[in-house]
Amino acid sequence: MPNGYRSYFEQQGWTAEYFPDKAATIGPNTMAYMQGMFKASQFTEQTYNACRGILRLYKDYGLERLELACMMALKGNSYNYRIIQNILTNNRDKLLHVQPELFWIPEHQNLRDPDAYTLAYHPTIIDSSKSKE
């Protein structure tokens, strides 16, 4: 890397440790994603702008959504800015909140408690088995 670029990065205080430390203030998934970006990159200096972009996304989407997007992206083992941006712009991170509500069962008369499936709950079944012996 040319010395002019290197001195610019040093002047900004950017290092491979700086960005994960900044991401740790957002959350552990964001920090892990940034660390993965640096591990996957052949040249760490080329990762700085992508990291800056990811950190900047919280202004538009908020800290919680950025943290969820990084959690989703970590499952894919591919590290770049576009993945996080696409998750946020397509609202893929919001699907994590919706899914538990899909399996909600309303209360009604036909629901049985766990005791309804034991033999002690059905005495006629127990009596009929004794009469055969």
mmCIF file of N, CA and C in Angstrom:
data_model
loop_
_atom_site.group_PDB
_atom_site.id
_atom_site.type_symbol
_atom_site.label_atom_id
_atom_site.label_comp_id
_atom_site.label_asym_id
_atom_site.label_seq_id
_atom_site.Cartn_x
_atom_site.Cartn_y
_atom_site.Cartn_z
ATOM 1 N N MET A 1 0.840 -1.168 0.000
ATOM 2 C CA MET A 1 0.000 0.000 0.000
ATOM 3 C C MET A 1 0.891 1.238 0.000
ATOM 4 N N PRO A 2 0.538 2.236 -0.812
ATOM 5 C CA PRO A 2 1.340 3.468 -0.840
ATOM 6 C C PRO A 2 1.349 4.166 0.518
ATOM 7 N N ASN A 3 2.452 4.815 0.803
ATOM 8 C CA ASN A 3 2.622 5.476 2.102
ATOM 9 C C ASN A 3 1.582 6.563 2.349
ATOM 10 N N GLY A 4 1.139 7.227 1.281
ATOM 11 C CA GLY A 4 0.134 8.277 1.433
ATOM 12 C C GLY A 4 -1.171 7.730 1.997
ATOM 13 N N TYR A 5 -1.584 6.581 1.512
ATOM 14 C CA TYR A 5 -2.805 5.955 2.023
ATOM 15 C C TYR A 5 -2.610 5.490 3.461
ATOM 16 N N ARG A 6 -1.469 4.885 3.703
ATOM 17 C CA ARG A 6 -1.192 4.359 5.034
ATOM 18 C C ARG A 6 -1.209 5.481 6.074
ATOM 19 N N SER A 7 -0.604 6.613 5.737
ATOM 20 C CA SER A 7 -0.583 7.713 6.701
ATOM 21 C C SER A 7 -1.989 8.282 6.910
ATOM 22 N N TYR A 8 -2.833 8.250 5.867
ATOM 23 C CA TYR A 8 -4.211 8.722 6.011
ATOM 24 C C TYR A 8 -4.973 7.843 6.998
ATOM 25 N N PHE A 9 -4.836 6.528 6.859
ATOM 26 C CA PHE A 9 -5.513 5.605 7.772
ATOM 27 C C PHE A 9 -5.016 5.781 9.200
ATOM 28 N N GLU A 10 -3.713 5.963 9.346
ATOM 29 C CA GLU A 10 -3.148 6.162 10.681
ATOM 30 C C GLU A 10 -3.649 7.463 11.290
ATOM 31 N N GLN A 11 -3.786 8.477 10.442
ATOM 32 C CA GLN A 11 -4.274 9.769 10.898
ATOM 33 C C GLN A 11 -5.720 9.659 11.403
ATOM 34 N N GLN A 12 -6.517 8.845 10.737
ATOM 35 C CA GLN A 12 -7.906 8.641 11.136
ATOM 36 C C GLN A 12 -8.030 7.760 12.374
ATOM 37 N N GLY A 13 -6.975 7.020 12.683
ATOM 38 C CA GLY A 13 -7.019 6.106 13.826
ATOM 39 C C GLY A 13 -7.613 4.756 13.479
ATOM 40 N N TRP A 14 -7.712 4.449 12.180
ATOM 41 C CA TRP A 14 -8.323 3.203 11.742
ATOM 42 C C TRP A 14 -7.318 2.063 11.798
ATOM 43 N N THR A 15 -7.696 1.019 12.478
ATOM 44 C CA THR A 15 -6.901 -0.204 12.532
ATOM 45 C C THR A 15 -7.868 -1.382 12.486
ATOM 46 N N ALA A 16 -7.314 -2.576 12.425
ATOM 47 C CA ALA A 16 -8.153 -3.779 12.427
ATOM 48 C C ALA A 16 -8.845 -3.966 13.774
ATOM 49 N N GLU A 17 -8.369 -3.319 14.816
ATOM 50 C CA GLU A 17 -8.996 -3.413 16.134
ATOM 51 C C GLU A 17 -10.013 -2.291 16.365
ATOM 52 N N TYR A 18 -9.832 -1.176 15.682
ATOM 53 C CA TYR A 18 -10.689 -0.011 15.888
ATOM 54 C C TYR A 18 -12.145 -0.314 15.539
ATOM 55 N N PHE A 19 -12.376 -0.914 14.378
ATOM 56 C CA PHE A 19 -13.745 -1.128 13.916
ATOM 57 C C PHE A 19 -14.502 -2.169 14.741
ATOM 58 N N PRO A 20 -13.915 -3.319 15.083
ATOM 59 C CA PRO A 20 -14.646 -4.230 15.981
ATOM 60 C C PRO A 20 -14.929 -3.613 17.354
ATOM 61 N N ASP A 21 -14.027 -2.768 17.838
ATOM 62 C CA ASP A 21 -14.278 -2.095 19.115
ATOM 63 C C ASP A 21 -15.470 -1.145 19.011
ATOM 64 N N LYS A 22 -15.560 -0.422 17.901
ATOM 65 C CA LYS A 22 -16.706 0.463 17.676
ATOM 66 C C LYS A 22 -17.982 -0.356 17.542
ATOM 67 N N ALA A 23 -17.888 -1.494 16.847
ATOM 68 C CA ALA A 23 -19.054 -2.352 16.638
ATOM 69 C C ALA A 23 -19.521 -2.983 17.941
ATOM 70 N N ALA A 24 -18.623 -3.171 18.890
ATOM 71 C CA ALA A 24 -18.993 -3.762 20.184
ATOM 72 C C ALA A 24 -19.976 -2.874 20.934
ATOM 73 N N THR A 25 -19.971 -1.572 20.655
ATOM 74 C CA THR A 25 -20.933 -0.682 21.301
ATOM 75 C C THR A 25 -22.346 -0.917 20.768
ATOM 76 N N ILE A 26 -22.454 -1.494 19.572
ATOM 77 C CA ILE A 26 -23.760 -1.820 18.990
ATOM 78 C C ILE A 26 -24.246 -3.158 19.530
ATOM 79 N N GLY A 27 -23.351 -4.161 19.505
ATOM 80 C CA GLY A 27 -23.733 -5.471 20.011
ATOM 81 C C GLY A 27 -22.716 -6.536 19.646
ATOM 82 N N PRO A 28 -22.822 -7.716 20.240
ATOM 83 C CA PRO A 28 -21.836 -8.777 20.005
ATOM 84 C C PRO A 28 -21.874 -9.346 18.591
ATOM 85 N N ASN A 29 -23.049 -9.379 17.965
ATOM 86 C CA ASN A 29 -23.128 -9.896 16.596
ATOM 87 C C ASN A 29 -22.464 -8.951 15.604
ATOM 88 N N THR A 30 -22.632 -7.669 15.813
ATOM 89 C CA THR A 30 -21.988 -6.687 14.940
ATOM 90 C C THR A 30 -20.478 -6.766 15.094
ATOM 91 N N MET A 31 -20.010 -6.922 16.314
ATOM 92 C CA MET A 31 -18.575 -7.049 16.548
ATOM 93 C C MET A 31 -18.035 -8.322 15.890
ATOM 94 N N ALA A 32 -18.742 -9.435 16.038
ATOM 95 C CA ALA A 32 -18.299 -10.698 15.436
ATOM 96 C C ALA A 32 -18.296 -10.606 13.917
ATOM 97 N N TYR A 33 -19.270 -9.900 13.352
ATOM 98 C CA TYR A 33 -19.315 -9.742 11.897
ATOM 99 C C TYR A 33 -18.117 -8.929 11.405
ATOM 100 N N MET A 34 -17.789 -7.869 12.108
ATOM 101 C CA MET A 34 -16.628 -7.053 11.721
ATOM 102 C C MET A 34 -15.334 -7.855 11.843
ATOM 103 N N GLN A 35 -15.206 -8.635 12.897
ATOM 104 C CA GLN A 35 -14.014 -9.470 13.040
ATOM 105 C C GLN A 35 -13.928 -10.476 11.903
ATOM 106 N N GLY A 36 -15.063 -11.025 11.508
ATOM 107 C CA GLY A 36 -15.089 -11.948 10.376
ATOM 108 C C GLY A 36 -14.701 -11.277 9.076
ATOM 109 N N MET A 37 -15.090 -10.020 8.915
ATOM 110 C CA MET A 37 -14.706 -9.282 7.706
ATOM 111 C C MET A 37 -13.193 -9.147 7.620
ATOM 112 N N PHE A 38 -12.561 -8.850 8.739
ATOM 113 C CA PHE A 38 -11.105 -8.693 8.727
ATOM 114 C C PHE A 38 -10.399 -10.024 8.517
ATOM 115 N N LYS A 39 -10.946 -11.101 9.074
ATOM 116 C CA LYS A 39 -10.332 -12.416 8.872
ATOM 117 C C LYS A 39 -10.462 -12.872 7.423
ATOM 118 N N ALA A 40 -11.589 -12.549 6.795
ATOM 119 C CA ALA A 40 -11.829 -12.979 5.421
ATOM 120 C C ALA A 40 -11.083 -12.125 4.399
ATOM 121 N N SER A 41 -10.673 -10.939 4.791
ATOM 122 C CA SER A 41 -10.026 -10.017 3.862
ATOM 123 C C SER A 41 -8.536 -10.313 3.743
ATOM 124 N N GLN A 42 -8.056 -10.241 2.523
ATOM 125 C CA GLN A 42 -6.632 -10.445 2.289
ATOM 126 C C GLN A 42 -5.839 -9.202 2.699
ATOM 127 N N PHE A 43 -6.417 -8.038 2.468
ATOM 128 C CA PHE A 43 -5.782 -6.769 2.817
ATOM 129 C C PHE A 43 -6.708 -6.015 3.771
ATOM 130 N N THR A 44 -6.273 -5.846 5.000
ATOM 131 C CA THR A 44 -7.151 -5.255 6.016
ATOM 132 C C THR A 44 -7.568 -3.828 5.678
ATOM 133 N N GLU A 45 -6.707 -3.083 5.028
ATOM 134 C CA GLU A 45 -7.029 -1.688 4.716
ATOM 135 C C GLU A 45 -8.212 -1.586 3.759
ATOM 136 N N GLN A 46 -8.415 -2.606 2.936
ATOM 137 C CA GLN A 46 -9.535 -2.575 1.997
ATOM 138 C C GLN A 46 -10.870 -2.801 2.705
ATOM 139 N N THR A 47 -10.836 -3.256 3.914
ATOM 140 C CA THR A 47 -12.052 -3.532 4.679
ATOM 141 C C THR A 47 -12.552 -2.296 5.420
ATOM 142 N N TYR A 48 -11.730 -1.294 5.574
ATOM 143 C CA TYR A 48 -12.088 -0.128 6.379
ATOM 144 C C TYR A 48 -13.356 0.563 5.881
ATOM 145 N N ASN A 49 -13.472 0.797 4.588
ATOM 146 C CA ASN A 49 -14.649 1.503 4.075
ATOM 147 C C ASN A 49 -15.923 0.684 4.245
ATOM 148 N N ALA A 50 -15.823 -0.636 4.071
ATOM 149 C CA ALA A 50 -16.996 -1.484 4.289
ATOM 150 C C ALA A 50 -17.429 -1.421 5.750
ATOM 151 N N CYS A 51 -16.474 -1.427 6.652
ATOM 152 C CA CYS A 51 -16.788 -1.325 8.082
ATOM 153 C C CYS A 51 -17.410 0.025 8.410
ATOM 154 N N ARG A 52 -16.879 1.069 7.824
ATOM 155 C CA ARG A 52 -17.459 2.397 8.042
ATOM 156 C C ARG A 52 -18.896 2.434 7.544
ATOM 157 N N GLY A 53 -19.139 1.809 6.394
ATOM 158 C CA GLY A 53 -20.489 1.763 5.844
ATOM 159 C C GLY A 53 -21.461 1.024 6.745
ATOM 160 N N ILE A 54 -21.024 -0.097 7.283
ATOM 161 C CA ILE A 54 -21.891 -0.866 8.183
ATOM 162 C C ILE A 54 -22.195 -0.063 9.440
ATOM 163 N N LEU A 55 -21.186 0.578 9.998
ATOM 164 C CA LEU A 55 -21.415 1.396 11.191
ATOM 165 C C LEU A 55 -22.341 2.575 10.898
ATOM 166 N N ARG A 56 -22.296 3.074 9.685
ATOM 167 C CA ARG A 56 -23.137 4.203 9.301
ATOM 168 C C ARG A 56 -24.608 3.782 9.123
ATOM 169 N N LEU A 57 -24.861 2.491 8.863
ATOM 170 C CA LEU A 57 -26.228 2.023 8.637
ATOM 171 C C LEU A 57 -27.133 2.203 9.856
ATOM 172 N N TYR A 58 -26.546 2.280 11.040
ATOM 173 C CA TYR A 58 -27.389 2.435 12.233
ATOM 174 C C TYR A 58 -28.139 3.759 12.220
ATOM 175 N N LYS A 59 -27.621 4.763 11.522
ATOM 176 C CA LYS A 59 -28.307 6.055 11.471
ATOM 177 C C LYS A 59 -29.645 5.936 10.749
ATOM 178 N N ASP A 60 -29.705 5.093 9.725
ATOM 179 C CA ASP A 60 -30.939 4.921 8.964
ATOM 180 C C ASP A 60 -31.859 3.856 9.553
ATOM 181 N N TYR A 61 -31.278 2.819 10.153
ATOM 182 C CA TYR A 61 -32.079 1.662 10.560
ATOM 183 C C TYR A 61 -32.126 1.419 12.063
ATOM 184 N N GLY A 62 -31.263 2.021 12.811
ATOM 185 C CA GLY A 62 -31.250 1.836 14.262
ATOM 186 C C GLY A 62 -30.310 0.722 14.691
ATOM 187 N N LEU A 63 -29.933 0.775 15.962
ATOM 188 C CA LEU A 63 -28.964 -0.179 16.501
ATOM 189 C C LEU A 63 -29.517 -1.597 16.564
ATOM 190 N N GLU A 64 -30.769 -1.742 16.961
ATOM 191 C CA GLU A 64 -31.353 -3.081 17.115
ATOM 192 C C GLU A 64 -31.454 -3.802 15.773
ATOM 193 N N ARG A 65 -31.901 -3.091 14.745
ATOM 194 C CA ARG A 65 -32.025 -3.719 13.426
ATOM 195 C C ARG A 65 -30.663 -4.069 12.854
ATOM 196 N N LEU A 66 -29.668 -3.215 13.073
ATOM 197 C CA LEU A 66 -28.319 -3.508 12.594
ATOM 198 C C LEU A 66 -27.770 -4.745 13.289
ATOM 199 N N GLU A 67 -28.008 -4.861 14.570
ATOM 200 C CA GLU A 67 -27.548 -6.030 15.327
ATOM 201 C C GLU A 67 -28.224 -7.306 14.820
ATOM 202 N N LEU A 68 -29.523 -7.248 14.544
ATOM 203 C CA LEU A 68 -30.235 -8.411 14.008
ATOM 204 C C LEU A 68 -29.737 -8.778 12.618
ATOM 205 N N ALA A 69 -29.466 -7.772 11.791
ATOM 206 C CA ALA A 69 -28.958 -8.038 10.445
ATOM 207 C C ALA A 69 -27.597 -8.718 10.504
ATOM 208 N N CYS A 70 -26.748 -8.287 11.410
ATOM 209 C CA CYS A 70 -25.436 -8.929 11.563
ATOM 210 C C CYS A 70 -25.583 -10.352 12.082
ATOM 211 N N MET A 71 -26.551 -10.575 12.966
ATOM 212 C CA MET A 71 -26.789 -11.929 13.465
ATOM 213 C C MET A 71 -27.212 -12.851 12.319
ATOM 214 N N MET A 72 -28.081 -12.359 11.444
ATOM 215 C CA MET A 72 -28.515 -13.157 10.300
ATOM 216 C C MET A 72 -27.366 -13.394 9.332
ATOM 217 N N ALA A 73 -26.562 -12.372 9.089
ATOM 218 C CA ALA A 73 -25.465 -12.480 8.128
ATOM 219 C C ALA A 73 -24.367 -13.408 8.622
ATOM 220 N N LEU A 74 -24.192 -13.516 9.920
ATOM 221 C CA LEU A 74 -23.165 -14.410 10.467
ATOM 222 C C LEU A 74 -23.442 -15.869 10.123
ATOM 223 N N LYS A 75 -24.696 -16.214 9.931
ATOM 224 C CA LYS A 75 -25.050 -17.592 9.594
ATOM 225 C C LYS A 75 -24.592 -17.975 8.192
ATOM 226 N N GLY A 76 -24.370 -16.972 7.335
ATOM 227 C CA GLY A 76 -24.004 -17.238 5.954
ATOM 228 C C GLY A 76 -22.521 -17.378 5.691
ATOM 229 N N ASN A 77 -21.675 -16.979 6.631
ATOM 230 C CA ASN A 77 -20.217 -17.046 6.474
ATOM 231 C C ASN A 77 -19.704 -16.300 5.247
ATOM 232 N N SER A 78 -20.383 -15.255 4.856
ATOM 233 C CA SER A 78 -19.912 -14.381 3.790
ATOM 234 C C SER A 78 -19.937 -12.965 4.352
ATOM 235 N N TYR A 79 -18.845 -12.255 4.168
ATOM 236 C CA TYR A 79 -18.687 -10.980 4.869
ATOM 237 C C TYR A 79 -18.478 -9.836 3.891
ATOM 238 N N ASN A 80 -19.501 -8.974 3.754
ATOM 239 C CA ASN A 80 -19.333 -7.712 3.044
ATOM 240 C C ASN A 80 -20.488 -6.768 3.380
ATOM 241 N N TYR A 81 -20.315 -5.538 2.998
ATOM 242 C CA TYR A 81 -21.273 -4.480 3.314
ATOM 243 C C TYR A 81 -22.629 -4.734 2.672
ATOM 244 N N ARG A 82 -22.628 -5.209 1.433
ATOM 245 C CA ARG A 82 -23.870 -5.373 0.673
ATOM 246 C C ARG A 82 -24.826 -6.366 1.332
ATOM 247 N N ILE A 83 -24.295 -7.378 1.967
ATOM 248 C CA ILE A 83 -25.158 -8.363 2.628
ATOM 249 C C ILE A 83 -25.969 -7.688 3.729
ATOM 250 N N ILE A 84 -25.307 -6.911 4.562
ATOM 251 C CA ILE A 84 -25.995 -6.214 5.659
ATOM 252 C C ILE A 84 -26.986 -5.205 5.098
ATOM 253 N N GLN A 85 -26.568 -4.473 4.092
ATOM 254 C CA GLN A 85 -27.443 -3.469 3.497
ATOM 255 C C GLN A 85 -28.689 -4.119 2.894
ATOM 256 N N ASN A 86 -28.534 -5.235 2.192
ATOM 257 C CA ASN A 86 -29.685 -5.911 1.588
ATOM 258 C C ASN A 86 -30.642 -6.463 2.644
ATOM 259 N N ILE A 87 -30.116 -6.998 3.718
ATOM 260 C CA ILE A 87 -30.982 -7.497 4.792
ATOM 261 C C ILE A 87 -31.830 -6.357 5.348
ATOM 262 N N LEU A 88 -31.217 -5.200 5.535
ATOM 263 C CA LEU A 88 -31.935 -4.065 6.117
ATOM 264 C C LEU A 88 -32.908 -3.429 5.130
ATOM 265 N N THR A 89 -32.501 -3.238 3.884
ATOM 266 C CA THR A 89 -33.397 -2.586 2.923
ATOM 267 C C THR A 89 -34.584 -3.472 2.564
ATOM 268 N N ASN A 90 -34.404 -4.787 2.588
ATOM 269 C CA ASN A 90 -35.498 -5.705 2.274
ATOM 270 C C ASN A 90 -36.273 -6.147 3.513
ATOM 271 N N ASN A 91 -35.952 -5.560 4.657
ATOM 272 C CA ASN A 91 -36.633 -5.841 5.927
ATOM 273 C C ASN A 91 -36.585 -7.313 6.328
ATOM 274 N N ARG A 92 -35.534 -8.001 5.960
ATOM 275 C CA ARG A 92 -35.391 -9.417 6.315
ATOM 276 C C ARG A 92 -35.198 -9.586 7.830
ATOM 277 N N ASP A 93 -34.613 -8.585 8.463
ATOM 278 C CA ASP A 93 -34.393 -8.679 9.912
ATOM 279 C C ASP A 93 -35.705 -8.632 10.681
ATOM 280 N N LYS A 94 -36.735 -8.032 10.112
ATOM 281 C CA LYS A 94 -38.027 -7.946 10.790
ATOM 282 C C LYS A 94 -38.746 -9.289 10.818
ATOM 283 N N LEU A 95 -38.367 -10.205 9.958
ATOM 284 C CA LEU A 95 -38.996 -11.524 9.950
ATOM 285 C C LEU A 95 -38.705 -12.293 11.229
ATOM 286 N N LEU A 96 -37.593 -11.997 11.874
ATOM 287 C CA LEU A 96 -37.265 -12.674 13.129
ATOM 288 C C LEU A 96 -38.284 -12.362 14.217
ATOM 289 N N HIS A 97 -38.879 -11.185 14.174
ATOM 290 C CA HIS A 97 -39.864 -10.799 15.182
ATOM 291 C C HIS A 97 -41.245 -11.362 14.866
ATOM 292 N N VAL A 98 -41.547 -11.612 13.604
ATOM 293 C CA VAL A 98 -42.880 -12.022 13.191
ATOM 294 C C VAL A 98 -43.104 -13.515 13.404
ATOM 295 N N GLN A 99 -42.110 -14.333 13.215
ATOM 296 C CA GLN A 99 -42.290 -15.773 13.219
ATOM 297 C C GLN A 99 -42.898 -16.344 14.494
ATOM 298 N N PRO A 100 -42.526 -15.927 15.691
ATOM 299 C CA PRO A 100 -43.164 -16.519 16.872
ATOM 300 C C PRO A 100 -44.672 -16.300 16.924
ATOM 301 N N GLU A 101 -45.182 -15.233 16.367
ATOM 302 C CA GLU A 101 -46.608 -14.963 16.380
ATOM 303 C C GLU A 101 -47.378 -15.882 15.441
ATOM 304 N N LEU A 102 -46.724 -16.475 14.459
ATOM 305 C CA LEU A 102 -47.401 -17.352 13.516
ATOM 306 C C LEU A 102 -47.909 -18.627 14.185
ATOM 307 N N PHE A 103 -47.292 -19.054 15.273
ATOM 308 C CA PHE A 103 -47.627 -20.312 15.904
ATOM 309 C C PHE A 103 -48.466 -20.128 17.165
ATOM 310 N N TRP A 104 -49.165 -19.048 17.259
ATOM 311 C CA TRP A 104 -49.996 -18.760 18.410
ATOM 312 C C TRP A 104 -51.323 -19.495 18.259
ATOM 313 N N ILE A 105 -51.748 -20.203 19.314
ATOM 314 C CA ILE A 105 -53.016 -20.932 19.306
ATOM 315 C C ILE A 105 -53.956 -20.237 20.280
ATOM 316 N N PRO A 106 -55.123 -19.817 19.823
ATOM 317 C CA PRO A 106 -56.046 -19.130 20.728
ATOM 318 C C PRO A 106 -56.675 -20.112 21.719
ATOM 319 N N GLU A 107 -57.092 -19.594 22.865
ATOM 320 C CA GLU A 107 -57.767 -20.410 23.873
ATOM 321 C C GLU A 107 -59.179 -20.746 23.390
ATOM 322 N N HIS A 108 -59.588 -22.015 23.562
ATOM 323 C CA HIS A 108 -60.956 -22.419 23.265
ATOM 324 C C HIS A 108 -61.280 -23.692 24.036
ATOM 325 N N GLN A 109 -62.517 -24.173 23.948
ATOM 326 C CA GLN A 109 -62.994 -25.285 24.765
ATOM 327 C C GLN A 109 -62.328 -26.613 24.423
ATOM 328 N N ASN A 110 -61.909 -26.810 23.225
ATOM 329 C CA ASN A 110 -61.399 -28.106 22.802
ATOM 330 C C ASN A 110 -59.957 -28.368 23.210
ATOM 331 N N LEU A 111 -59.311 -27.426 23.816
ATOM 332 C CA LEU A 111 -57.936 -27.646 24.249
ATOM 333 C C LEU A 111 -57.918 -28.513 25.499
ATOM 334 N N ARG A 112 -56.999 -29.466 25.539
ATOM 335 C CA ARG A 112 -56.870 -30.351 26.692
ATOM 336 C C ARG A 112 -55.552 -30.077 27.397
ATOM 337 N N ASP A 113 -55.557 -30.341 28.683
ATOM 338 C CA ASP A 113 -54.308 -30.202 29.421
ATOM 339 C C ASP A 113 -53.521 -31.509 29.304
ATOM 340 N N PRO A 114 -52.263 -31.535 29.703
ATOM 341 C CA PRO A 114 -51.442 -32.750 29.553
ATOM 342 C C PRO A 114 -51.997 -33.965 30.288
ATOM 343 N N ASP A 115 -52.775 -33.763 31.361
ATOM 344 C CA ASP A 115 -53.348 -34.892 32.097
ATOM 345 C C ASP A 115 -54.378 -35.662 31.275
ATOM 346 N N ALA A 116 -54.950 -35.047 30.287
ATOM 347 C CA ALA A 116 -55.967 -35.711 29.476
ATOM 348 C C ALA A 116 -55.392 -36.868 28.670
ATOM 349 N N TYR A 117 -54.091 -36.944 28.561
ATOM 350 C CA TYR A 117 -53.464 -37.988 27.753
ATOM 351 C C TYR A 117 -52.844 -39.091 28.607
ATOM 352 N N THR A 118 -53.146 -39.111 29.887
ATOM 353 C CA THR A 118 -52.639 -40.171 30.762
ATOM 354 C C THR A 118 -53.747 -41.178 31.029
ATOM 355 N N LEU A 119 -53.371 -42.393 31.423
ATOM 356 C CA LEU A 119 -54.361 -43.429 31.712
ATOM 357 C C LEU A 119 -55.171 -43.111 32.962
ATOM 358 N N ALA A 120 -54.597 -42.378 33.880
ATOM 359 C CA ALA A 120 -55.315 -42.027 35.104
ATOM 360 C C ALA A 120 -56.508 -41.129 34.811
ATOM 361 N N TYR A 121 -56.480 -40.413 33.733
ATOM 362 C CA TYR A 121 -57.563 -39.515 33.363
ATOM 363 C C TYR A 121 -58.741 -40.304 32.796
ATOM 364 N N HIS A 122 -58.483 -41.491 32.222
ATOM 365 C CA HIS A 122 -59.515 -42.316 31.596
ATOM 366 C C HIS A 122 -59.684 -43.619 32.385
ATOM 367 N N PRO A 123 -60.450 -43.635 33.446
ATOM 368 C CA PRO A 123 -60.584 -44.839 34.270
ATOM 369 C C PRO A 123 -61.247 -45.999 33.533
ATOM 370 N N THR A 124 -62.073 -45.742 32.532
ATOM 371 C CA THR A 124 -62.724 -46.836 31.799
ATOM 372 C C THR A 124 -61.712 -47.650 31.012
ATOM 373 N N ILE A 125 -60.668 -47.039 30.534
ATOM 374 C CA ILE A 125 -59.631 -47.761 29.798
ATOM 375 C C ILE A 125 -58.879 -48.677 30.752
ATOM 376 N N ILE A 126 -58.607 -48.223 31.935
ATOM 377 C CA ILE A 126 -57.888 -49.033 32.918
ATOM 378 C C ILE A 126 -58.756 -50.215 33.351
ATOM 379 N N ASP A 127 -60.074 -49.991 33.592
ATOM 380 C CA ASP A 127 -60.973 -51.055 34.023
ATOM 381 C C ASP A 127 -61.149 -52.113 32.943
ATOM 382 N N SER A 128 -61.245 -51.725 31.692
ATOM 383 C CA SER A 128 -61.443 -52.703 30.620
ATOM 384 C C SER A 128 -60.213 -53.576 30.426
ATOM 385 N N SER A 129 -59.028 -53.050 30.701
ATOM 386 C CA SER A 129 -57.823 -53.867 30.569
ATOM 387 C C SER A 129 -57.738 -54.895 31.685
ATOM 388 N N LYS A 130 -58.288 -54.607 32.860
ATOM 389 C CA LYS A 130 -58.276 -55.551 33.978
ATOM 390 C C LYS A 130 -59.276 -56.683 33.756
ATOM 391 N N SER A 131 -60.394 -56.410 33.108
ATOM 392 C CA SER A 131 -61.425 -57.423 32.926
ATOM 393 C C SER A 131 -60.995 -58.512 31.952
ATOM 394 N N LYS A 132 -60.073 -58.242 31.061
ATOM 395 C CA LYS A 132 -59.608 -59.231 30.090
ATOM 396 C C LYS A 132 -58.685 -60.252 30.725
ATOM 397 N N GLU A 133 -58.095 -59.934 31.845
ATOM 398 C CA GLU A 133 -57.140 -60.848 32.471
ATOM 399 C C GLU A 133 -57.783 -61.924 33.221
#
